[in-house]
Amino acid sequence: MTINTLARGGWDREQMACFQKMEKVIVAMQDPDMGMKMRNQRLLITVIPHAMTGRDMITWLIQKYCICEEEALHISGMLVRYGYVYPLKEPRSLVLRPDESPYRFQSLNLFPLWINSFPSYMPSAIYLAKKNIRKQGELMEYEKERYSVLHKRINHTWDFVVMQAREQLRASKQRRKADRIVLECQEQAYWLINRPQPGAHNVLDMGLERPNNLSARVTLVSDIITFVKYSEQYQNHDPIMQGCLPSNPWISDDTAHWTMNLQIVPIPSRLRVERWSFSFMELLNDIMGRREFMIYLEKEFSAENLCFWQACEDIRHGESSRIVEKVEEIYKNFLTPGAARWVNVDSKTMDKTLKGIRHPHRFVMDDAQMHIYFLMKKDSYPRYLKSDLYKNLLAKAIVPQETKKR
Amino acid sequence: MCDQTFVAITFGPCDCCGKASPLMNIYIKSEATNYCSFCVEVMATQGLQAGESAASLKKESDSLKKKLEEERAKLSDIELSQVAEKIEVLAPLSIKTRRVLKGHGNKVLCMDWCKDKRRLVSSSQDGKVIVWDAFTLNKEHGVTLPCTWVLACAYAPSGCAVACGGLDNKCSVFPLSLDKNENLNTKKKSVAMHTNYVSGCTFTSSDMQILTSSGDGTCALWDVESGQLLQSFHGHTADVLSLDLAPSETGNTFVSGGCDRKANVWDMRSGQNIQSFECHESDINCVKYYPSGDAFASASDDATCRFYDLRADREVAVYQKDSIIFGASTVDFSLSGRLLFAGYNDYTINAWDVLKGTRVSALFGHENRVSRVRVSPDGTALCSASWDNTLRYLGFGWATYSTVSKGFR
């Protein structure tokens, strides 16, 4: 069937080199100094920001690579066909017109090839459901067929699919017209390439499988972006990058910064409370954060989870001689049916843990601990961040005045 | 951008299971969240009985995840600096020595910060280990080991003990007493025993366990109380010179680097070598994790420092310059991970922009090799230890044309 027409198979490094080279061109085009000039482009009556014209791209390519117009037209055409650049006018036609037609760069982490290795049918189903609702059933033939195949295949999740489609439509109505046009074009271009019409040119058809070159592990753009994002997120918290308030003690000889950030203080600083929202680990690593979280959990009658987690940590990192006694304590307090602070671990994990307890060792609680950790992380933690308790703390938190340095 | 059906606008930890994967924006009760594909499937089938479908879905997801990994392995190379091209360039960083700690009579080989952000322990070639309040420059404790070349020292997380070791092939733990006159040697506890020198040691999350690396080619995990060997790690084919514990949520891995030019990542629980990187052209002197735990850096005698992405299982940046000829002996990251400080055998310290791969600053000031650089636990200071018998504190300033002056000196 046409759902997975793309021959993903054993692509080897040589075949992938072309994607790497295309990515390099795209990155160079977006270079702040030497790249293309982006400006507002007009699409009928709407103004689209950060766009460029087909003519701009060709001119840039000619200059950068010292090639003729024909070659530049060809290269830019390939960039559009592979989805690195998408058209705003006539989005169904993935062709580069060397005139004033507006184009935009696809997001860096949406490069088609990588996305395609994702096996889920969900996004494709949601897209078709959305289109179906919007066009009131007027889909193209191949889209209708796909829709019904998907409907059969993932029938058990269809309610969810329709619900998501409706939510997305609702959210998009709240956008400004320019943004809506851009996003619709972006989305349309993406699906045209990744789920092409049967019979249409399929750029992602890679031919026969070739044996894997297992030694050639490679890097994803998305992996590296996480480092960029992490550094950006923590930049304000890095005293070397941004200084620290009220002053850096090593420079000003004033220990106020440390006093304000002791392990336990009556009112924590704003940066510190903000940091708890970066990840669950940040919250737990800070004693005050953990304490506040415990208070919240007590209100929710799920404090036993955090107590259990802490007790497990104590076993993992504590003295070897006390392991047996600590494991017994945990069993008595948290795992026995009817225990005062019984924790809700799934039956399989519980069975495994209870069996392991008969021969206790340092890591016997690992599975149960992990289960409870993720339970807190996905459920209680996000709710805590939205709670009044957290919000009030953030509002009350101190932002110290910067003091002049000596 | 929750009104689009892309599979992944972002890559990061799933809001449901926490694993880092390509994420989908979905709505749950009109709230936008990010789930990985497995959790989306689970969420969408919530009508089914919990016990039944979860197990089969899990099995399917495990095999899908494996397939996904294989697919990912076939994609194109890209360097960190290319992706970072759009980020603003850092203004030149000025580094100035703000304080000098004098007190060692011989080469300072190692130092470690205390969690209280101002104390530190340092060790030297003549067997002396000193605990300082670096802020007031006071020596608080001192002990002399019966051996020379104390290559490794570490502060316990509680702040109540220090560990050190070196040519004696051992790693000993000294509880710090409040009584300044008490001879710390009386309470000394011998914990680790190797068959060659101890090159590195660190406490794990508590005072109860230490991890050591040794010239005998192994690393080992010890129980402090009993001195028992809990786990040993075999795989290096030459001296292991350095190790670092991962700051991850599951806290189960560490990385080591050695004279066999390899950097190995180990599972502490099983003792297995889970990843290995052989990219340097000479001995690896130091390894250090990036603050998020997803990457680490290494410093080598080949005059380069390198940055490795653990998920992509590959080196993604090399920090080198033609004018840098001497080996790098030590590295550490600033709190946000944006800067990498490296100490070299030509007495200099270079600060690198981790993302762009360029050097941001060079510090000349030590009069002999820099043996260790460490950023303080709250990121406020950088301390460097050197063979010129001193430790220095370094203050930072950015050129004034960047935002409101936050301390240009």
mmCIF file of N, CA and C in Angstrom, chain B residues 275-384:
data_model
loop_
_atom_site.group_PDB
_atom_site.id
_atom_site.type_symbol
_atom_site.label_atom_id
_atom_site.label_comp_id
_atom_site.label_asym_id
_atom_site.label_seq_id
_atom_site.Cartn_x
_atom_site.Cartn_y
_atom_site.Cartn_z
ATOM 1 N N GLN B 275 30.399 2.399 25.830
ATOM 2 C CA GLN B 275 30.756 3.150 24.643
ATOM 3 C C GLN B 275 32.255 3.411 24.667
ATOM 4 N N SER B 276 32.841 3.563 23.489
ATOM 5 C CA SER B 276 34.276 3.807 23.440
ATOM 6 C C SER B 276 34.582 4.766 22.315
ATOM 7 N N PHE B 277 35.478 5.695 22.545
ATOM 8 C CA PHE B 277 35.830 6.685 21.531
ATOM 9 C C PHE B 277 37.337 6.715 21.380
ATOM 10 N N GLU B 278 37.793 6.529 20.161
ATOM 11 C CA GLU B 278 39.239 6.598 19.947
ATOM 12 C C GLU B 278 39.519 7.622 18.868
ATOM 13 N N CYS B 279 39.628 8.859 19.256
ATOM 14 C CA CYS B 279 39.784 9.929 18.278
ATOM 15 C C CYS B 279 41.080 10.696 18.440
ATOM 16 N N HIS B 280 41.629 10.670 19.641
ATOM 17 C CA HIS B 280 42.851 11.435 19.872
ATOM 18 C C HIS B 280 44.043 10.717 19.272
ATOM 19 N N GLU B 281 45.093 11.523 19.053
ATOM 20 C CA GLU B 281 46.298 10.928 18.484
ATOM 21 C C GLU B 281 47.348 10.659 19.543
ATOM 22 N N SER B 282 46.973 10.929 20.779
ATOM 23 C CA SER B 282 47.939 10.697 21.851
ATOM 24 C C SER B 282 47.192 10.487 23.162
ATOM 25 N N ASP B 283 47.929 10.340 24.263
ATOM 26 C CA ASP B 283 47.311 10.061 25.565
ATOM 27 C C ASP B 283 46.210 11.058 25.913
ATOM 28 N N ILE B 284 45.130 10.536 26.496
ATOM 29 C CA ILE B 284 44.073 11.416 27.002
ATOM 30 C C ILE B 284 44.372 11.698 28.466
ATOM 31 N N ASN B 285 44.561 12.967 28.799
ATOM 32 C CA ASN B 285 44.926 13.325 30.157
ATOM 33 C C ASN B 285 43.737 13.602 31.058
ATOM 34 N N CYS B 286 42.632 14.000 30.462
ATOM 35 C CA CYS B 286 41.514 14.408 31.301
ATOM 36 C C CYS B 286 40.212 14.239 30.546
ATOM 37 N N VAL B 287 39.167 13.823 31.244
ATOM 38 C CA VAL B 287 37.829 13.763 30.658
ATOM 39 C C VAL B 287 36.862 14.467 31.598
ATOM 40 N N LYS B 288 35.838 15.139 31.011
ATOM 41 C CA LYS B 288 34.870 15.845 31.852
ATOM 42 C C LYS B 288 33.524 15.875 31.152
ATOM 43 N N TYR B 289 32.455 15.612 31.874
ATOM 44 C CA TYR B 289 31.124 15.633 31.298
ATOM 45 C C TYR B 289 30.620 17.055 31.076
ATOM 46 N N TYR B 290 29.855 17.220 30.021
ATOM 47 C CA TYR B 290 29.084 18.436 29.769
ATOM 48 C C TYR B 290 27.978 18.469 30.837
ATOM 49 N N PRO B 291 27.578 19.666 31.295
ATOM 50 C CA PRO B 291 26.641 19.725 32.429
ATOM 51 C C PRO B 291 25.342 18.940 32.264
ATOM 52 N N SER B 292 24.856 18.756 31.035
ATOM 53 C CA SER B 292 23.602 18.019 30.894
ATOM 54 C C SER B 292 23.811 16.514 30.944
ATOM 55 N N GLY B 293 25.067 16.075 30.820
ATOM 56 C CA GLY B 293 25.326 14.646 30.852
ATOM 57 C C GLY B 293 25.213 13.960 29.503
ATOM 58 N N ASP B 294 24.853 14.714 28.433
ATOM 59 C CA ASP B 294 24.693 14.101 27.119
ATOM 60 C C ASP B 294 25.967 14.087 26.307
ATOM 61 N N ALA B 295 27.034 14.678 26.850
ATOM 62 C CA ALA B 295 28.267 14.782 26.089
ATOM 63 C C ALA B 295 29.423 14.871 27.075
ATOM 64 N N PHE B 296 30.644 14.755 26.544
ATOM 65 C CA PHE B 296 31.786 15.004 27.412
ATOM 66 C C PHE B 296 32.932 15.542 26.570
ATOM 67 N N ALA B 297 33.941 16.103 27.267
ATOM 68 C CA ALA B 297 35.103 16.652 26.581
ATOM 69 C C ALA B 297 36.344 15.911 27.063
ATOM 70 N N SER B 298 37.385 15.930 26.234
ATOM 71 C CA SER B 298 38.642 15.289 26.628
ATOM 72 C C SER B 298 39.800 16.199 26.265
ATOM 73 N N ALA B 299 40.897 16.070 27.022
ATOM 74 C CA ALA B 299 42.098 16.860 26.757
ATOM 75 C C ALA B 299 43.244 15.885 26.546
ATOM 76 N N SER B 300 44.083 16.161 25.542
ATOM 77 C CA SER B 300 45.109 15.169 25.214
ATOM 78 C C SER B 300 46.467 15.775 24.923
ATOM 79 N N ASP B 301 47.468 14.912 24.974
ATOM 80 C CA ASP B 301 48.835 15.325 24.652
ATOM 81 C C ASP B 301 48.982 15.731 23.192
ATOM 82 N N ASP B 302 47.988 15.441 22.377
ATOM 83 C CA ASP B 302 48.087 15.833 20.965
ATOM 84 C C ASP B 302 47.702 17.300 20.756
ATOM 85 N N ALA B 303 47.624 18.053 21.859
ATOM 86 C CA ALA B 303 47.347 19.502 21.827
ATOM 87 C C ALA B 303 45.916 19.856 21.433
ATOM 88 N N THR B 304 45.039 18.875 21.390
ATOM 89 C CA THR B 304 43.635 19.199 21.101
ATOM 90 C C THR B 304 42.760 18.808 22.267
ATOM 91 N N CYS B 305 41.578 19.445 22.289
ATOM 92 C CA CYS B 305 40.497 18.989 23.163
ATOM 93 C C CYS B 305 39.374 18.598 22.238
ATOM 94 N N ARG B 306 38.616 17.612 22.625
ATOM 95 C CA ARG B 306 37.521 17.162 21.761
ATOM 96 C C ARG B 306 36.233 17.063 22.545
ATOM 97 N N PHE B 307 35.123 17.134 21.787
ATOM 98 C CA PHE B 307 33.786 17.121 22.378
ATOM 99 C C PHE B 307 33.024 15.967 21.747
ATOM 100 N N TYR B 308 32.435 15.117 22.568
ATOM 101 C CA TYR B 308 31.782 13.903 22.068
ATOM 102 C C TYR B 308 30.308 13.913 22.435
ATOM 103 N N ASP B 309 29.467 13.610 21.462
ATOM 104 C CA ASP B 309 28.035 13.505 21.692
ATOM 105 C C ASP B 309 27.730 12.043 22.017
ATOM 106 N N LEU B 310 27.198 11.776 23.202
ATOM 107 C CA LEU B 310 27.007 10.380 23.607
ATOM 108 C C LEU B 310 25.885 9.693 22.865
ATOM 109 N N ARG B 311 24.833 10.444 22.501
ATOM 110 C CA ARG B 311 23.739 9.779 21.813
ATOM 111 C C ARG B 311 24.103 9.458 20.378
ATOM 112 N N ALA B 312 24.833 10.372 19.734
ATOM 113 C CA ALA B 312 25.240 10.115 18.358
ATOM 114 C C ALA B 312 26.454 9.201 18.341
ATOM 115 N N ASP B 313 27.052 8.960 19.512
ATOM 116 C CA ASP B 313 28.176 8.038 19.622
ATOM 117 C C ASP B 313 29.355 8.506 18.785
ATOM 118 N N ARG B 314 29.654 9.810 18.842
ATOM 119 C CA ARG B 314 30.667 10.338 17.929
ATOM 120 C C ARG B 314 31.248 11.642 18.431
ATOM 121 N N GLU B 315 32.461 11.901 17.995
ATOM 122 C CA GLU B 315 33.071 13.195 18.287
ATOM 123 C C GLU B 315 32.401 14.243 17.401
ATOM 124 N N VAL B 316 32.052 15.389 17.958
ATOM 125 C CA VAL B 316 31.398 16.413 17.122
ATOM 126 C C VAL B 316 32.138 17.733 17.080
ATOM 127 N N ALA B 317 33.225 17.873 17.803
ATOM 128 C CA ALA B 317 33.989 19.109 17.704
ATOM 129 C C ALA B 317 35.416 18.841 18.161
ATOM 130 N N VAL B 318 36.331 19.587 17.538
ATOM 131 C CA VAL B 318 37.738 19.514 17.956
ATOM 132 C C VAL B 318 38.193 20.927 18.247
ATOM 133 N N TYR B 319 38.806 21.134 19.373
ATOM 134 C CA TYR B 319 39.259 22.480 19.736
ATOM 135 C C TYR B 319 40.769 22.506 19.577
ATOM 136 N N GLN B 320 41.224 23.147 18.502
ATOM 137 C CA GLN B 320 42.659 23.167 18.241
ATOM 138 C C GLN B 320 43.014 24.415 17.468
ATOM 139 N N LYS B 321 44.300 24.720 17.484
ATOM 140 C CA LYS B 321 44.801 25.882 16.772
ATOM 141 C C LYS B 321 46.236 25.549 16.404
ATOM 142 N N ASP B 322 46.665 26.037 15.242
ATOM 143 C CA ASP B 322 48.046 25.766 14.834
ATOM 144 C C ASP B 322 49.047 26.292 15.840
ATOM 145 N N SER B 323 48.655 27.388 16.515
ATOM 146 C CA SER B 323 49.605 27.983 17.446
ATOM 147 C C SER B 323 49.647 27.258 18.783
ATOM 148 N N ILE B 324 48.788 26.304 18.982
ATOM 149 C CA ILE B 324 48.802 25.541 20.237
ATOM 150 C C ILE B 324 49.515 24.229 19.979
ATOM 151 N N ILE B 325 50.719 24.133 20.536
ATOM 152 C CA ILE B 325 51.586 23.009 20.199
ATOM 153 C C ILE B 325 51.685 21.988 21.326
ATOM 154 N N PHE B 326 51.509 22.486 22.571
ATOM 155 C CA PHE B 326 51.730 21.611 23.707
ATOM 156 C C PHE B 326 50.457 20.911 24.149
ATOM 157 N N GLY B 327 50.639 19.781 24.798
ATOM 158 C CA GLY B 327 49.507 18.969 25.218
ATOM 159 C C GLY B 327 48.590 19.681 26.194
ATOM 160 N N ALA B 328 47.314 19.306 26.152
ATOM 161 C CA ALA B 328 46.324 19.809 27.099
ATOM 162 C C ALA B 328 46.218 18.779 28.215
ATOM 163 N N SER B 329 46.254 19.252 29.459
ATOM 164 C CA SER B 329 46.245 18.287 30.546
ATOM 165 C C SER B 329 44.946 18.246 31.317
ATOM 166 N N THR B 330 44.084 19.264 31.137
ATOM 167 C CA THR B 330 42.904 19.326 31.975
ATOM 168 C C THR B 330 41.818 20.153 31.306
ATOM 169 N N VAL B 331 40.559 19.784 31.528
ATOM 170 C CA VAL B 331 39.448 20.565 30.983
ATOM 171 C C VAL B 331 38.318 20.657 32.000
ATOM 172 N N ASP B 332 37.532 21.737 31.885
ATOM 173 C CA ASP B 332 36.283 21.815 32.634
ATOM 174 C C ASP B 332 35.343 22.782 31.934
ATOM 175 N N PHE B 333 34.035 22.589 32.108
ATOM 176 C CA PHE B 333 33.024 23.435 31.483
ATOM 177 C C PHE B 333 32.560 24.525 32.438
ATOM 178 N N SER B 334 32.102 25.636 31.867
ATOM 179 C CA SER B 334 31.420 26.629 32.693
ATOM 180 C C SER B 334 30.026 26.069 32.997
ATOM 181 N N LEU B 335 29.296 26.721 33.865
ATOM 182 C CA LEU B 335 28.022 26.155 34.340
ATOM 183 C C LEU B 335 27.041 25.855 33.214
ATOM 184 N N SER B 336 26.957 26.772 32.223
ATOM 185 C CA SER B 336 25.993 26.567 31.140
ATOM 186 C C SER B 336 26.539 25.655 30.057
ATOM 187 N N GLY B 337 27.811 25.323 30.162
ATOM 188 C CA GLY B 337 28.399 24.470 29.138
ATOM 189 C C GLY B 337 28.825 25.214 27.896
ATOM 190 N N ARG B 338 28.688 26.532 27.907
ATOM 191 C CA ARG B 338 29.032 27.275 26.700
ATOM 192 C C ARG B 338 30.545 27.422 26.561
ATOM 193 N N LEU B 339 31.226 27.515 27.696
ATOM 194 C CA LEU B 339 32.682 27.682 27.642
ATOM 195 C C LEU B 339 33.396 26.436 28.134
ATOM 196 N N LEU B 340 34.533 26.138 27.510
ATOM 197 C CA LEU B 340 35.368 25.026 27.947
ATOM 198 C C LEU B 340 36.727 25.602 28.292
ATOM 199 N N PHE B 341 37.165 25.392 29.536
ATOM 200 C CA PHE B 341 38.477 25.882 29.945
ATOM 201 C C PHE B 341 39.452 24.730 29.871
ATOM 202 N N ALA B 342 40.617 24.971 29.269
ATOM 203 C CA ALA B 342 41.603 23.895 29.156
ATOM 204 C C ALA B 342 42.959 24.408 29.596
ATOM 205 N N GLY B 343 43.660 23.587 30.394
ATOM 206 C CA GLY B 343 45.003 23.954 30.848
ATOM 207 C C GLY B 343 46.024 23.157 30.072
ATOM 208 N N TYR B 344 47.117 23.809 29.721
ATOM 209 C CA TYR B 344 48.098 23.180 28.838
ATOM 210 C C TYR B 344 49.478 23.057 29.457
ATOM 211 N N ASN B 345 50.307 22.240 28.829
ATOM 212 C CA ASN B 345 51.668 22.034 29.312
ATOM 213 C C ASN B 345 52.594 23.184 28.974
ATOM 214 N N ASP B 346 52.108 24.166 28.214
ATOM 215 C CA ASP B 346 52.942 25.335 27.946
ATOM 216 C C ASP B 346 52.558 26.485 28.880
ATOM 217 N N TYR B 347 51.968 26.122 30.016
ATOM 218 C CA TYR B 347 51.656 27.023 31.128
ATOM 219 C C TYR B 347 50.431 27.902 30.883
ATOM 220 N N THR B 348 49.734 27.709 29.748
ATOM 221 C CA THR B 348 48.595 28.589 29.475
ATOM 222 C C THR B 348 47.267 27.915 29.780
ATOM 223 N N ILE B 349 46.225 28.765 29.827
ATOM 224 C CA ILE B 349 44.848 28.273 29.919
ATOM 225 C C ILE B 349 44.101 28.910 28.758
ATOM 226 N N ASN B 350 43.397 28.104 28.000
ATOM 227 C CA ASN B 350 42.591 28.646 26.911
ATOM 228 C C ASN B 350 41.116 28.436 27.201
ATOM 229 N N ALA B 351 40.323 29.446 26.881
ATOM 230 C CA ALA B 351 38.877 29.302 27.029
ATOM 231 C C ALA B 351 38.292 29.145 25.628
ATOM 232 N N TRP B 352 37.546 28.068 25.395
ATOM 233 C CA TRP B 352 36.975 27.778 24.082
ATOM 234 C C TRP B 352 35.467 27.980 24.107
ATOM 235 N N ASP B 353 34.937 28.461 22.981
ATOM 236 C CA ASP B 353 33.493 28.517 22.796
ATOM 237 C C ASP B 353 33.091 27.101 22.341
ATOM 238 N N VAL B 354 32.427 26.379 23.215
ATOM 239 C CA VAL B 354 32.113 24.969 22.953
ATOM 240 C C VAL B 354 31.331 24.790 21.662
ATOM 241 N N LEU B 355 30.345 25.685 21.433
ATOM 242 C CA LEU B 355 29.459 25.506 20.285
ATOM 243 C C LEU B 355 30.125 25.921 18.981
ATOM 244 N N LYS B 356 30.838 27.022 19.001
ATOM 245 C CA LYS B 356 31.414 27.509 17.748
ATOM 246 C C LYS B 356 32.795 26.946 17.462
ATOM 247 N N GLY B 357 33.448 26.380 18.488
ATOM 248 C CA GLY B 357 34.752 25.783 18.252
ATOM 249 C C GLY B 357 35.894 26.767 18.201
ATOM 250 N N THR B 358 35.635 28.012 18.580
ATOM 251 C CA THR B 358 36.705 29.015 18.493
ATOM 252 C C THR B 358 37.244 29.325 19.887
ATOM 253 N N ARG B 359 38.462 29.856 19.902
ATOM 254 C CA ARG B 359 39.027 30.213 21.195
ATOM 255 C C ARG B 359 38.551 31.604 21.569
ATOM 256 N N VAL B 360 38.104 31.773 22.799
ATOM 257 C CA VAL B 360 37.569 33.051 23.249
ATOM 258 C C VAL B 360 38.624 33.846 24.001
ATOM 259 N N SER B 361 39.545 33.129 24.636
ATOM 260 C CA SER B 361 40.535 33.859 25.416
ATOM 261 C C SER B 361 41.709 32.960 25.760
ATOM 262 N N ALA B 362 42.857 33.602 26.040
ATOM 263 C CA ALA B 362 44.023 32.851 26.486
ATOM 264 C C ALA B 362 44.561 33.535 27.728
ATOM 265 N N LEU B 363 44.972 32.730 28.700
ATOM 266 C CA LEU B 363 45.514 33.309 29.923
ATOM 267 C C LEU B 363 46.955 32.867 30.089
ATOM 268 N N PHE B 364 47.811 33.832 30.258
ATOM 269 C CA PHE B 364 49.212 33.527 30.540
ATOM 270 C C PHE B 364 49.465 33.992 31.955
ATOM 271 N N GLY B 365 50.038 33.185 32.790
ATOM 272 C CA GLY B 365 50.237 33.672 34.159
ATOM 273 C C GLY B 365 50.962 32.654 35.000
ATOM 274 N N HIS B 366 50.682 31.397 34.721
ATOM 275 C CA HIS B 366 51.400 30.373 35.480
ATOM 276 C C HIS B 366 52.824 30.265 34.980
ATOM 277 N N GLU B 367 53.669 29.789 35.874
ATOM 278 C CA GLU B 367 55.071 29.711 35.491
ATOM 279 C C GLU B 367 55.520 28.286 35.246
ATOM 280 N N ASN B 368 54.555 27.401 35.237
ATOM 281 C CA ASN B 368 54.877 26.024 34.896
ATOM 282 C C ASN B 368 53.585 25.370 34.431
ATOM 283 N N ARG B 369 53.643 24.109 34.109
ATOM 284 C CA ARG B 369 52.456 23.413 33.597
ATOM 285 C C ARG B 369 51.220 23.618 34.446
ATOM 286 N N VAL B 370 50.081 23.700 33.773
ATOM 287 C CA VAL B 370 48.805 23.751 34.467
ATOM 288 C C VAL B 370 48.332 22.306 34.600
ATOM 289 N N SER B 371 48.164 21.865 35.862
ATOM 290 C CA SER B 371 47.811 20.458 36.037
ATOM 291 C C SER B 371 46.308 20.242 36.169
ATOM 292 N N ARG B 372 45.573 21.282 36.616
ATOM 293 C CA ARG B 372 44.145 21.086 36.809
ATOM 294 C C ARG B 372 43.411 22.412 36.735
ATOM 295 N N VAL B 373 42.268 22.436 36.012
ATOM 296 C CA VAL B 373 41.383 23.594 36.095
ATOM 297 C C VAL B 373 40.013 23.077 36.529
ATOM 298 N N ARG B 374 39.392 23.839 37.437
ATOM 299 C CA ARG B 374 38.066 23.429 37.879
ATOM 300 C C ARG B 374 37.208 24.659 38.114
ATOM 301 N N VAL B 375 35.990 24.620 37.569
ATOM 302 C CA VAL B 375 35.014 25.683 37.809
ATOM 303 C C VAL B 375 34.325 25.368 39.132
ATOM 304 N N SER B 376 34.051 26.393 39.937
ATOM 305 C CA SER B 376 33.434 26.141 41.246
ATOM 306 C C SER B 376 32.009 25.619 41.061
ATOM 307 N N PRO B 377 31.443 24.945 42.062
ATOM 308 C CA PRO B 377 30.135 24.294 41.896
ATOM 309 C C PRO B 377 29.008 25.244 41.496
ATOM 310 N N ASP B 378 29.091 26.539 41.871
ATOM 311 C CA ASP B 378 28.038 27.451 41.449
ATOM 312 C C ASP B 378 28.470 28.261 40.232
ATOM 313 N N GLY B 379 29.591 27.893 39.663
ATOM 314 C CA GLY B 379 30.019 28.520 38.421
ATOM 315 C C GLY B 379 30.612 29.900 38.564
ATOM 316 N N THR B 380 30.871 30.357 39.792
ATOM 317 C CA THR B 380 31.334 31.730 39.955
ATOM 318 C C THR B 380 32.825 31.912 39.740
ATOM 319 N N ALA B 381 33.613 30.869 39.905
ATOM 320 C CA ALA B 381 35.060 31.068 39.781
ATOM 321 C C ALA B 381 35.711 29.893 39.091
ATOM 322 N N LEU B 382 36.870 30.147 38.530
ATOM 323 C CA LEU B 382 37.675 29.081 37.940
ATOM 324 C C LEU B 382 38.965 29.029 38.726
ATOM 325 N N CYS B 383 39.343 27.817 39.171
ATOM 326 C CA CYS B 383 40.591 27.674 39.904
ATOM 327 C C CYS B 383 41.544 26.862 39.043
ATOM 328 N N SER B 384 42.801 27.254 39.016
ATOM 329 C CA SER B 384 43.772 26.473 38.264
ATOM 330 C C SER B 384 44.928 26.104 39.177
#
